[in-house]
PDB file of C-alpha atoms in Angstrom:
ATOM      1  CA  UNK Z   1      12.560 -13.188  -2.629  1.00 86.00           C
ATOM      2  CA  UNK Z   2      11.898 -10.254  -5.525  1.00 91.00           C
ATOM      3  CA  UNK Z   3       8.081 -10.846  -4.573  1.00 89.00           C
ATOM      4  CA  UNK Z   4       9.074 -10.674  -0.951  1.00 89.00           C
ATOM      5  CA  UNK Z   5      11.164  -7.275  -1.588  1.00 91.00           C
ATOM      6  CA  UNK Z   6       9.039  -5.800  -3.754  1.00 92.00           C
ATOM      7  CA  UNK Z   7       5.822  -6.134  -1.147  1.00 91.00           C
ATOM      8  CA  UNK Z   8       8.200  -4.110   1.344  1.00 89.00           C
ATOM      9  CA  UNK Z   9       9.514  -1.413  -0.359  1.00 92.00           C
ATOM     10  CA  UNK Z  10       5.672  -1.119  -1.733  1.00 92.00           C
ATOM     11  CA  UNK Z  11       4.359  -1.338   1.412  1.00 90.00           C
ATOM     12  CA  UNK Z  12       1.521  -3.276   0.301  1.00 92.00           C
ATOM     13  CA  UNK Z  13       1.811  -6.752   2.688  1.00 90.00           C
ATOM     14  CA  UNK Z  14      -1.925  -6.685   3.806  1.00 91.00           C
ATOM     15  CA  UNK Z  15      -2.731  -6.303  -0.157  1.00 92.00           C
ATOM     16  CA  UNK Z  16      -0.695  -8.933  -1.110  1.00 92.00           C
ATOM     17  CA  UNK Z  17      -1.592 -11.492   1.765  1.00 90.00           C
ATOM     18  CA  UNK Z  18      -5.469 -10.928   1.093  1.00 90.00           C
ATOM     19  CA  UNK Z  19      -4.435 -11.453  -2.519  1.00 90.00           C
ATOM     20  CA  UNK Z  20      -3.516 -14.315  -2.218  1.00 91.00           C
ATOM     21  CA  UNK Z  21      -5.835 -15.842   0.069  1.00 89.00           C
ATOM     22  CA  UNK Z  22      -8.718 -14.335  -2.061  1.00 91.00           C
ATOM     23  CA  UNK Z  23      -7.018 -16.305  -5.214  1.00 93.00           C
ATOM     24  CA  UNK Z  24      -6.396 -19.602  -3.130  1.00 94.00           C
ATOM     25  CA  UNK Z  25      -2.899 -19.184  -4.038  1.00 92.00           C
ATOM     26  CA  UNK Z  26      -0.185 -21.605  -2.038  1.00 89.00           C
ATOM     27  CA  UNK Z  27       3.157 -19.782  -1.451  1.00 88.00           C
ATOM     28  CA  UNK Z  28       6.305 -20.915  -0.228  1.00 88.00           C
ATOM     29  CA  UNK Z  29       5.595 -21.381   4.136  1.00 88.00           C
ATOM     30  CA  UNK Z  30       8.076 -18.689   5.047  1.00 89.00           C
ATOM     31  CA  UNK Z  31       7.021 -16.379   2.313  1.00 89.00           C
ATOM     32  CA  UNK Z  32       3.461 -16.888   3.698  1.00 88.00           C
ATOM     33  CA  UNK Z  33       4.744 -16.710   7.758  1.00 90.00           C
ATOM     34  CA  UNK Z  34       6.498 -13.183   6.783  1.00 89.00           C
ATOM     35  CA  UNK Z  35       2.895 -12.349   4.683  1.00 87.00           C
ATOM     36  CA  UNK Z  36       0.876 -12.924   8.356  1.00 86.00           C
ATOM     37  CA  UNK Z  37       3.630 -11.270  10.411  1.00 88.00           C
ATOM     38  CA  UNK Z  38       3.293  -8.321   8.196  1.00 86.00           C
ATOM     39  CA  UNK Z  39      -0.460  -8.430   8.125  1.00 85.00           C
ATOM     40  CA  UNK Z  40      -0.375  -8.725  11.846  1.00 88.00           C
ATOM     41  CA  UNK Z  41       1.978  -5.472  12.479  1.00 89.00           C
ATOM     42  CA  UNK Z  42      -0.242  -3.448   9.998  1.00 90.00           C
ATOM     43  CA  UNK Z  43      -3.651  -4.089  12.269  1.00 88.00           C
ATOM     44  CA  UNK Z  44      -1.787  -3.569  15.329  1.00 91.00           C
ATOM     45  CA  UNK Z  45      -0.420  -0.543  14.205  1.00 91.00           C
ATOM     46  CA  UNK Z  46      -3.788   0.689  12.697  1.00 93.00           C
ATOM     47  CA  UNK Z  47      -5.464  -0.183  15.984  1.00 93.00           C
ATOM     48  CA  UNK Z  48      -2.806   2.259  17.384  1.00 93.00           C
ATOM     49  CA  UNK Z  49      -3.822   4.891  14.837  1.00 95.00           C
ATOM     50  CA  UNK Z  50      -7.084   5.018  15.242  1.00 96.00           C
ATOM     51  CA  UNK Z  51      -6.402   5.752  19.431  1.00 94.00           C
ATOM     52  CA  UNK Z  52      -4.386   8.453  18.307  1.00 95.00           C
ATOM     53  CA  UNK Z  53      -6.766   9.981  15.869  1.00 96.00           C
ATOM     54  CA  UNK Z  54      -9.081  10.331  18.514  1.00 97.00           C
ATOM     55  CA  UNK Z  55      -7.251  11.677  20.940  1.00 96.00           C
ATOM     56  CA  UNK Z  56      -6.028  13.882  18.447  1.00 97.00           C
ATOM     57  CA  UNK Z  57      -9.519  14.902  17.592  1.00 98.00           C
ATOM     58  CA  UNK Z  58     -10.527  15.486  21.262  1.00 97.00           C
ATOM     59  CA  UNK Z  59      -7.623  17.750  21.850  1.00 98.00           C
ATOM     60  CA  UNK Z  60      -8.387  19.746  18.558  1.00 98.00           C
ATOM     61  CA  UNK Z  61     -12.512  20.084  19.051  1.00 98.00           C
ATOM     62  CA  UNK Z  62     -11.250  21.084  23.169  1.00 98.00           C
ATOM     63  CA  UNK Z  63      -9.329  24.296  21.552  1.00 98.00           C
ATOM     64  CA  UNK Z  64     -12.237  25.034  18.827  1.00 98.00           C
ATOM     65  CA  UNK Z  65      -9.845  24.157  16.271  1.00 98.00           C
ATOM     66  CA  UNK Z  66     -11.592  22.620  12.721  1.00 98.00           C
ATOM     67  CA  UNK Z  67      -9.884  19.614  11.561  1.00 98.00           C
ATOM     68  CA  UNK Z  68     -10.541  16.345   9.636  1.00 98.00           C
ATOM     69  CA  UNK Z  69      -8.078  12.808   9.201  1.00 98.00           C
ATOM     70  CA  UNK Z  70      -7.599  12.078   5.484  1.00 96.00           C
ATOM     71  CA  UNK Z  71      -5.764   9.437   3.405  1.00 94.00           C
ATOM     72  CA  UNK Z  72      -5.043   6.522   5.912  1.00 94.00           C
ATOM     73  CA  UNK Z  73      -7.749   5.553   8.239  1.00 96.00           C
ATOM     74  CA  UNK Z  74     -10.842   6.466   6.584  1.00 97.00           C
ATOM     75  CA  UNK Z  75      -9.444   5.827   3.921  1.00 96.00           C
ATOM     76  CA  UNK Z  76      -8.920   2.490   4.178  1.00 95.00           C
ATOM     77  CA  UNK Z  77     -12.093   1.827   6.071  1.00 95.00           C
ATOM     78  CA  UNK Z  78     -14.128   3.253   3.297  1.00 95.00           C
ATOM     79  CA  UNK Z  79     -12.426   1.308   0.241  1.00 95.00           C
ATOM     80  CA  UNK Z  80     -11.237  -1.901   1.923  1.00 94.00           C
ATOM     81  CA  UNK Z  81     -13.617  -2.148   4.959  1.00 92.00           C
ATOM     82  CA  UNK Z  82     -11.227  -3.022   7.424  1.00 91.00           C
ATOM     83  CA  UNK Z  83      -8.089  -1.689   8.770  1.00 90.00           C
ATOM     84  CA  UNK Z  84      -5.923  -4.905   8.469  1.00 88.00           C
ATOM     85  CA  UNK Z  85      -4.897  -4.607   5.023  1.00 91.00           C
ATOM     86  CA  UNK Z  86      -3.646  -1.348   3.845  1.00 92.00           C
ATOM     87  CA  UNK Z  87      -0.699   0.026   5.238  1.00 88.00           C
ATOM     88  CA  UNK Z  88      -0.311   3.405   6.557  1.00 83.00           C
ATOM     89  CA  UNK Z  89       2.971   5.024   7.696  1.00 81.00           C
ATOM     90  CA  UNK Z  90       1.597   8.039   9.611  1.00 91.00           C
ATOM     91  CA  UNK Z  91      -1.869   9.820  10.693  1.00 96.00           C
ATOM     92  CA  UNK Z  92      -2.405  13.028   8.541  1.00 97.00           C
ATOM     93  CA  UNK Z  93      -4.255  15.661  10.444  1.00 98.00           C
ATOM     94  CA  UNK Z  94      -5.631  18.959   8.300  1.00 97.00           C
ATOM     95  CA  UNK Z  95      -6.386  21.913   9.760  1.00 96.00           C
ATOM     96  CA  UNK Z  96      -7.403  25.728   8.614  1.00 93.00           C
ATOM     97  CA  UNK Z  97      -4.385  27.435   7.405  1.00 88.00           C
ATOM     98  CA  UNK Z  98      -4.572  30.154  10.418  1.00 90.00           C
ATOM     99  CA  UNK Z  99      -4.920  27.641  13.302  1.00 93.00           C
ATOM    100  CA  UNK Z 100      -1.796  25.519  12.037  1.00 90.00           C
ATOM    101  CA  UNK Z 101       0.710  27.263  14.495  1.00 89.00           C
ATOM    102  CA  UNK Z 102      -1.868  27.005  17.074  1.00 93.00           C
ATOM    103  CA  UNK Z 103      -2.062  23.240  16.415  1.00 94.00           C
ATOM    104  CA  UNK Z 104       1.102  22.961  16.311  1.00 93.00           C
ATOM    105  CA  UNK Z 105       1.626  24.619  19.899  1.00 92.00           C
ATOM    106  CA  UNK Z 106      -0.864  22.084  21.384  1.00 95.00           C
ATOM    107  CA  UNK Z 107       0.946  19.461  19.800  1.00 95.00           C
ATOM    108  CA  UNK Z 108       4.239  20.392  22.030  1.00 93.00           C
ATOM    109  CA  UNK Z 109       1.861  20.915  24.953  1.00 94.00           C
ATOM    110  CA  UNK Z 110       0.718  17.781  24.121  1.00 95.00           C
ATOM    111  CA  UNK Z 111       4.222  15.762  24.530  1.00 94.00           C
ATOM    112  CA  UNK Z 112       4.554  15.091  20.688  1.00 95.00           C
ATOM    113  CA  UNK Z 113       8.017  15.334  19.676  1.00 94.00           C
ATOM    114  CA  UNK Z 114       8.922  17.388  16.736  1.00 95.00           C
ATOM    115  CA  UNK Z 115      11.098  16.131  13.642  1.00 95.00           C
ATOM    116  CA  UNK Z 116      10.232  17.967  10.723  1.00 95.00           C
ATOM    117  CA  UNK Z 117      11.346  20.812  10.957  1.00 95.00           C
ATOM    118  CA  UNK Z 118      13.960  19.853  13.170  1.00 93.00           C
ATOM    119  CA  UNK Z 119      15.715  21.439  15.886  1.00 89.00           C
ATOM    120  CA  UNK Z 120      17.112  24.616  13.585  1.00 93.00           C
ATOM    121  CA  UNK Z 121      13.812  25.861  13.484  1.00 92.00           C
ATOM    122  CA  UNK Z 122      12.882  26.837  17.227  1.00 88.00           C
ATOM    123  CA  UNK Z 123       8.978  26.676  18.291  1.00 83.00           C
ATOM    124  CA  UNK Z 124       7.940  30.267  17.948  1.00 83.00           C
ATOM    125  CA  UNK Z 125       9.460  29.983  14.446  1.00 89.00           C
ATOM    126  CA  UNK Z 126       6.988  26.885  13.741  1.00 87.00           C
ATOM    127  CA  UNK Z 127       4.079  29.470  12.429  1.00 81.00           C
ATOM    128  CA  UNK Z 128       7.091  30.714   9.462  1.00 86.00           C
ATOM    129  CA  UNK Z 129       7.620  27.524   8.517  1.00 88.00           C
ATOM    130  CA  UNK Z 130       4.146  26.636   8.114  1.00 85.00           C
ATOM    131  CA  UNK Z 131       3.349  29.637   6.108  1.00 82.00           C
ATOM    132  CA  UNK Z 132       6.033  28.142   2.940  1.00 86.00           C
ATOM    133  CA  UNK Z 133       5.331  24.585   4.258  1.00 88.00           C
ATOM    134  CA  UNK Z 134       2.514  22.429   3.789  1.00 89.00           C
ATOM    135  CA  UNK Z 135       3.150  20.208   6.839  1.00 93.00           C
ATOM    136  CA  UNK Z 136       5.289  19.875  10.069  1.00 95.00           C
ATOM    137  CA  UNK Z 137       5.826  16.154  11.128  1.00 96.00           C
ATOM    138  CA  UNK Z 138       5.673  14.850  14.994  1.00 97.00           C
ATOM    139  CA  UNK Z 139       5.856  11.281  16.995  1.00 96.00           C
ATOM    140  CA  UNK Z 140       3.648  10.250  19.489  1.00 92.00           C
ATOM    141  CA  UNK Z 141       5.069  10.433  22.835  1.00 90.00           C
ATOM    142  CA  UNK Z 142       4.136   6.588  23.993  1.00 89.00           C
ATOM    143  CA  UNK Z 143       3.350   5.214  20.680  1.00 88.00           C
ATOM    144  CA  UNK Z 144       6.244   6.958  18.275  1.00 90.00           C
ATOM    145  CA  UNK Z 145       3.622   7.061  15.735  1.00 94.00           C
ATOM    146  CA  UNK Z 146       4.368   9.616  13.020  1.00 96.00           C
ATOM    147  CA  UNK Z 147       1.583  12.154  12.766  1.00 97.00           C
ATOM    148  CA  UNK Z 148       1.297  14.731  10.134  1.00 96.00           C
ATOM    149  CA  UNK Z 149       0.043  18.290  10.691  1.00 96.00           C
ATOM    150  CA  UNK Z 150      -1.051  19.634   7.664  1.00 95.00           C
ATOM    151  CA  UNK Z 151      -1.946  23.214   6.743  1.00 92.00           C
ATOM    152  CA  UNK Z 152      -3.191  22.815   3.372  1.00 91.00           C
ATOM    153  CA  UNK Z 153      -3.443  19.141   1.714  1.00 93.00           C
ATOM    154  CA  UNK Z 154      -0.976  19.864  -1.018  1.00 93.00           C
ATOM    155  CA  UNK Z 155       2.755  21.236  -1.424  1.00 90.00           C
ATOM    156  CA  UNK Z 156       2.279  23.151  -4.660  1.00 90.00           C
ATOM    157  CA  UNK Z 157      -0.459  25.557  -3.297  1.00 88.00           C
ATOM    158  CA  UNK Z 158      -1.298  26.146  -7.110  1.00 92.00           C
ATOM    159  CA  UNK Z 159      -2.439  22.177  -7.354  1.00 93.00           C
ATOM    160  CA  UNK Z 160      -5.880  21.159  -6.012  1.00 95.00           C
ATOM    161  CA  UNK Z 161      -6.497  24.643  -3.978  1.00 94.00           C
ATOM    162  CA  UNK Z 162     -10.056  23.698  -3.872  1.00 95.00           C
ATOM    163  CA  UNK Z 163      -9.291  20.077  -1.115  1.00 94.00           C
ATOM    164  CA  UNK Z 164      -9.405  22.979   1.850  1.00 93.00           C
ATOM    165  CA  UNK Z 165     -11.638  22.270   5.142  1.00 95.00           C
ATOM    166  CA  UNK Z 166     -13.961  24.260   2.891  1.00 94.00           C
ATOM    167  CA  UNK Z 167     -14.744  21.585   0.541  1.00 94.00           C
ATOM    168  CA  UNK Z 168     -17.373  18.834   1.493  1.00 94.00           C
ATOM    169  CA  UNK Z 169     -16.591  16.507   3.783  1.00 95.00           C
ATOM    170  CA  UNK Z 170     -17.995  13.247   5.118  1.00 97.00           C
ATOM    171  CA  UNK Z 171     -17.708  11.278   8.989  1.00 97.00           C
ATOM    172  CA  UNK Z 172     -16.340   7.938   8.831  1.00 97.00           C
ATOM    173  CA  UNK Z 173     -16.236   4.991  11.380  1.00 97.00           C
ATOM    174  CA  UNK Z 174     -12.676   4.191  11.667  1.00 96.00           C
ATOM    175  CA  UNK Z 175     -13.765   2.087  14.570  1.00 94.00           C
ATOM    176  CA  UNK Z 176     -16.608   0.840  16.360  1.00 94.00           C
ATOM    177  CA  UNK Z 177     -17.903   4.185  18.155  1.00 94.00           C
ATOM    178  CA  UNK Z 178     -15.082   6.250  16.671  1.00 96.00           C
ATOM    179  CA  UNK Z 179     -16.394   8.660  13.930  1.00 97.00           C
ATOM    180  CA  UNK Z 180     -13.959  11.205  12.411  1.00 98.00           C
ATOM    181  CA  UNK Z 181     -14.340  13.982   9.598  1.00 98.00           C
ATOM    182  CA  UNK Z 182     -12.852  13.086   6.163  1.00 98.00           C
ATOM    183  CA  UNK Z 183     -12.883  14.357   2.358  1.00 97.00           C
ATOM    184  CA  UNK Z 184     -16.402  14.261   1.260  1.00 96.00           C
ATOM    185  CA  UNK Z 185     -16.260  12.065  -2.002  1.00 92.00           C
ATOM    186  CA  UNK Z 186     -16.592  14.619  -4.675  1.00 89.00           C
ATOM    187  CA  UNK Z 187     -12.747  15.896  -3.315  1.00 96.00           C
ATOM    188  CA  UNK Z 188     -11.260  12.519  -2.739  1.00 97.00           C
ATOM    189  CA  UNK Z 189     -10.750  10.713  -5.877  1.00 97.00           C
ATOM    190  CA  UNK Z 190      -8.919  13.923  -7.034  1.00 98.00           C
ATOM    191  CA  UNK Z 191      -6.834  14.369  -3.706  1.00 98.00           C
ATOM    192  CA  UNK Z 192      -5.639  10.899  -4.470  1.00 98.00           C
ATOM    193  CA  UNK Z 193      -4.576  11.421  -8.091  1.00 98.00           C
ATOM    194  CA  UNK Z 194      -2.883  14.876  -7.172  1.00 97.00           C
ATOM    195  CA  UNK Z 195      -1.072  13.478  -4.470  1.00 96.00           C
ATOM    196  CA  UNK Z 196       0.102  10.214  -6.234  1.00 97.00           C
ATOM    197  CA  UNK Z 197       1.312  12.143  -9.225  1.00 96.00           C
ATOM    198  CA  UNK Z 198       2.985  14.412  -6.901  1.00 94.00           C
ATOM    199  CA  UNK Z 199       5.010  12.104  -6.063  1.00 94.00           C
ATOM    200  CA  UNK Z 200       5.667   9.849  -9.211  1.00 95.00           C
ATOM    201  CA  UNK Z 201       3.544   7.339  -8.176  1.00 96.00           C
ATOM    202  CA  UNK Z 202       6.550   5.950  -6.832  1.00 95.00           C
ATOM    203  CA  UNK Z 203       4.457   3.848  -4.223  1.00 93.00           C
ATOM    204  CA  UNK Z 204       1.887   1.117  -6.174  1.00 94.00           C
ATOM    205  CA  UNK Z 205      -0.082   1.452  -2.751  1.00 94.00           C
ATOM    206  CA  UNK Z 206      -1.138   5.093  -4.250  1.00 95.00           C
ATOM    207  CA  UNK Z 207      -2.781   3.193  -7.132  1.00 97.00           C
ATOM    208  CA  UNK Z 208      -3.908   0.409  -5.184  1.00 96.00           C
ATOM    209  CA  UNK Z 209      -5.829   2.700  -3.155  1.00 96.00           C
ATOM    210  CA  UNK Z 210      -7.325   4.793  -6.200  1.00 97.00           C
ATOM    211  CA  UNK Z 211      -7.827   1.499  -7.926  1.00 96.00           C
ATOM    212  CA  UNK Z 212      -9.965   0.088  -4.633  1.00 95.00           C
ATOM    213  CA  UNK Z 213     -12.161   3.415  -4.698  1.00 96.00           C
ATOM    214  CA  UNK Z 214     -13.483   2.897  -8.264  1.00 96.00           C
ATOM    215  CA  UNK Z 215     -14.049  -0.485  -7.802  1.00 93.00           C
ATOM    216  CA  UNK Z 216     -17.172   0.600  -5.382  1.00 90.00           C
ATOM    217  CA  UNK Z 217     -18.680   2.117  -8.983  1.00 92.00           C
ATOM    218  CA  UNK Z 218     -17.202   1.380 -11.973  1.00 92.00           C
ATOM    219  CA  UNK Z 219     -19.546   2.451 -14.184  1.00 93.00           C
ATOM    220  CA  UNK Z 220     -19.011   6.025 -12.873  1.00 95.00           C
ATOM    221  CA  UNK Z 221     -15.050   5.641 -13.323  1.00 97.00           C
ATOM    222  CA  UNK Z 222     -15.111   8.226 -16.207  1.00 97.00           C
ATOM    223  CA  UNK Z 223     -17.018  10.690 -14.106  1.00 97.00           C
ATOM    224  CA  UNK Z 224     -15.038  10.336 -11.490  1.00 97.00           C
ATOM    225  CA  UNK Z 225     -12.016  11.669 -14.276  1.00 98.00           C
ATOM    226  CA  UNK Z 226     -14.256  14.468 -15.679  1.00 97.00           C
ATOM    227  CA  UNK Z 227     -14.630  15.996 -11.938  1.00 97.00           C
ATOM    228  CA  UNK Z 228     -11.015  15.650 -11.608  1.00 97.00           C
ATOM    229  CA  UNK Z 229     -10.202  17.772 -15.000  1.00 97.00           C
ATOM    230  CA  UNK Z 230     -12.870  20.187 -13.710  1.00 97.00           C
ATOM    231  CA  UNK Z 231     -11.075  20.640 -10.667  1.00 97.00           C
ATOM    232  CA  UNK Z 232      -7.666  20.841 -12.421  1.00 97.00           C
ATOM    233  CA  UNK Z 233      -6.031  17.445 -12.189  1.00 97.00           C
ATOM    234  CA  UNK Z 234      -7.278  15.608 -15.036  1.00 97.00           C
ATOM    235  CA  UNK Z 235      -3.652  14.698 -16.311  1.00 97.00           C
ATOM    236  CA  UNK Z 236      -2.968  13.665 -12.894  1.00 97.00           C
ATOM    237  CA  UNK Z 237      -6.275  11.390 -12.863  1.00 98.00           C
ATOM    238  CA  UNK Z 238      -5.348  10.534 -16.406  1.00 98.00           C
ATOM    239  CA  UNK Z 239      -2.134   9.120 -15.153  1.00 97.00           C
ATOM    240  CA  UNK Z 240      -3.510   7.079 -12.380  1.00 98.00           C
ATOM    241  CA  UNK Z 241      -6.267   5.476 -14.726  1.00 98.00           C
ATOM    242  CA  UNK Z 242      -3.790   4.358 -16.934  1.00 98.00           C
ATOM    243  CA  UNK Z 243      -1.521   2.927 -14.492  1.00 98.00           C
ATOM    244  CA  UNK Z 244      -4.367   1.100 -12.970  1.00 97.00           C
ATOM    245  CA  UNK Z 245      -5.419  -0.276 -16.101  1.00 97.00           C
ATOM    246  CA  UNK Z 246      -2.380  -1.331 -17.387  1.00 96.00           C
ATOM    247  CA  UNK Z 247      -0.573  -2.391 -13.438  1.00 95.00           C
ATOM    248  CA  UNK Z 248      -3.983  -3.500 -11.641  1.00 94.00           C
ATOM    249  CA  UNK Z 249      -6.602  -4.556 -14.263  1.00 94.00           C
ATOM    250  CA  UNK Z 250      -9.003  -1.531 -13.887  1.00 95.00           C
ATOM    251  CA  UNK Z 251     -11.632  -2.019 -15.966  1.00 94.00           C
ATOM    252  CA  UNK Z 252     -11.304   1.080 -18.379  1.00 95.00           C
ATOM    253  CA  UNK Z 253     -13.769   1.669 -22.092  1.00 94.00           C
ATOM    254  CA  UNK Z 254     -11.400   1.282 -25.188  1.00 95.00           C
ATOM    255  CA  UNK Z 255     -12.636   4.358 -26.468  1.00 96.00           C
ATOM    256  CA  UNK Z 256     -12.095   6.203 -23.099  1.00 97.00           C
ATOM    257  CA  UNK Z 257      -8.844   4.750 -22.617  1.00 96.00           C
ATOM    258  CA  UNK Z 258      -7.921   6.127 -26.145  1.00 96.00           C
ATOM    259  CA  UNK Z 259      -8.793   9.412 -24.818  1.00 94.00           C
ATOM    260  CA  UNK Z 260      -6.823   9.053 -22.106  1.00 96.00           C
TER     261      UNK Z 260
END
C-alpha cells in the first residue's frame, strides 16, 4: 500500500510497472492489476496528447506563429522510446514571447477553455498577464486535456534565459507520421535540471526523466553538467546528479561526485 501510494502521488506507474517486469519481479495480483490499469490510462492518454499536439501545431503553423512541444511527448519518446510509460499531466506548448497573446486568442477561437488565469482576468487582459507570467493554462474542449501555453520556458526570467525558440532545436516523432519541434539537445538536459530544481524536485518523475536521458551516454554525463554551469544552472544540474546517484543508481565518477 506505501509502494502503491507512493507510485501515485509520484506519478511514475508506467516506470514502476516496466520496473518490475524488466526485474521479473512478482507483486501482490491487485498491486499488479492497479500497475496495468495505470499503465493502460497513461498510453491512452498519451495517444490523446499526441492528437492534440498536432492539431495544436496545425493551428499555430496556419497563423505563422513559431512554436515547439517540450517536456512530455518528445520527451518521453526520445528517452524511453515509447509513450506508455512516462506520465504526463498536460501538453506544454512554447511560443515567441510577442505572439503569446495572439496564441492565446486562437486558443479561445479554438474552443479551449481557460483556467489559469481564471475568470478575474478577462480575455483582452490575457496579453498583461502574460507579460509577468510565464504561462496561461487551458482544457481541451472534447478531450479536457490540460494544455500549457508558454511564453518563455521558465518563471524566473533571470534562470535559463538562453531555452528561448532561439536556441537549437530538434523534430521528434511522437508518433508514426507525426513530427513536432522540440529542445535541440544541447538546451535540454539543462531545461530539465532548471525546471526540477525549480520546483524542489518534489516529483521523482523529474529525476527519472533526467536520469533516463544520461543513460543514452554515460560517459558524457559530466559534460552534460559542464554545459549546464556554462549556461548558468550548474547547481541546479549538480542537484539532480546527486539525487540520481544517490535515489536512482546513476552511475557518477567518485572524484566527480566529490566535486559535486
Amino acid at each position: 500500500e506505501r509502494v502503491a501510494g507512493i507510485t501515485r502521488r509520484q506519478r511514475v506507474g508506467g516506470l514502476v510497472a516496466d520496473g518490475l517486469r524488466a526485474a521479473g519481479i512478482e507483486t501482490l495480483e491487485d498491486f499488479a492489476a492497479a500497475l496495468r490499469e495505470g499503465a493502460e490510462r497513461i498510453a491512452q492518454r498519451n495517444l490523446r496528447a499526441v492528437t492534440v499536439t498536432a492539431q495544436i501545431g496545425r493551428m499555430l503553423d496556419a497563423a505563422g506563429i513559431d512554436w515547439i512541444s517540450f517536456k512530455g511527448l518528445p520527451l518521453a519518446a526520445q528517452v524511453y522510446g515509447t509513450l506508455t510509460v512516462k506520465m504526463s499531466n498536460d501538453v506544454d506548448i512554447l511560443v515567441p514571447f510577442e505572439d503569446a497573446e495572439r496564441a492565446c486568442a486562437l486558443f479561445t477561437e479554438a474552443g479551449y477553455r481557460r483556467f489559469n488565469p481564471g475568470p478575474e482576468v478577462r480575455d483582452d487582459q490575457v496579453g498583461a498577464w502574460m507579460r509577468v507570467s510565464k504561462e496561461t493554462g487551458w482544457r481541451h474542449p472534447e478531450t479536457g486535456l490540460i494544455v500549457e501555453l508558454h511564453g518563455r520556458a521558465m518563471a524566473n526570467p533571470a534562470l535559463l534565459p538562453q531555452a528561448t525558440l532561439a536556441a537549437p532545436r530538434k523534430r521528434v516523432e511522437i508518433a508514426p507520421g507525426i513530427v513536432v519541434p522540440t529542445m535541440g539537445d544541447e538546451i535540454l538536459f539543462a531545461y530539465l535540471v532548471a525546471h526540477g530544481a525549480h520546483h524542489g524536485w518534489f516529483r521523482i518523475k523529474w529525476l527519472a526523466d533526467v536520469a533516463a536521458l544520461l543513460a543514452r551516454d554515460p560517459a558524457g554525463i559530466e559534460a552534460q553538467y559542464h554545459a549546464a554551469r556554462a549556461l548558468g544552472v550548474g547547481r541546479c544540474a549538480a542537484q539532480a546528479l546527486l539525487l540520481a546517484h544517490d535515489l536512482l543508481a546513476l552511475p557518477l565518477d567518485p572524484g566527480f561526485a566529490r566535486t559535486l
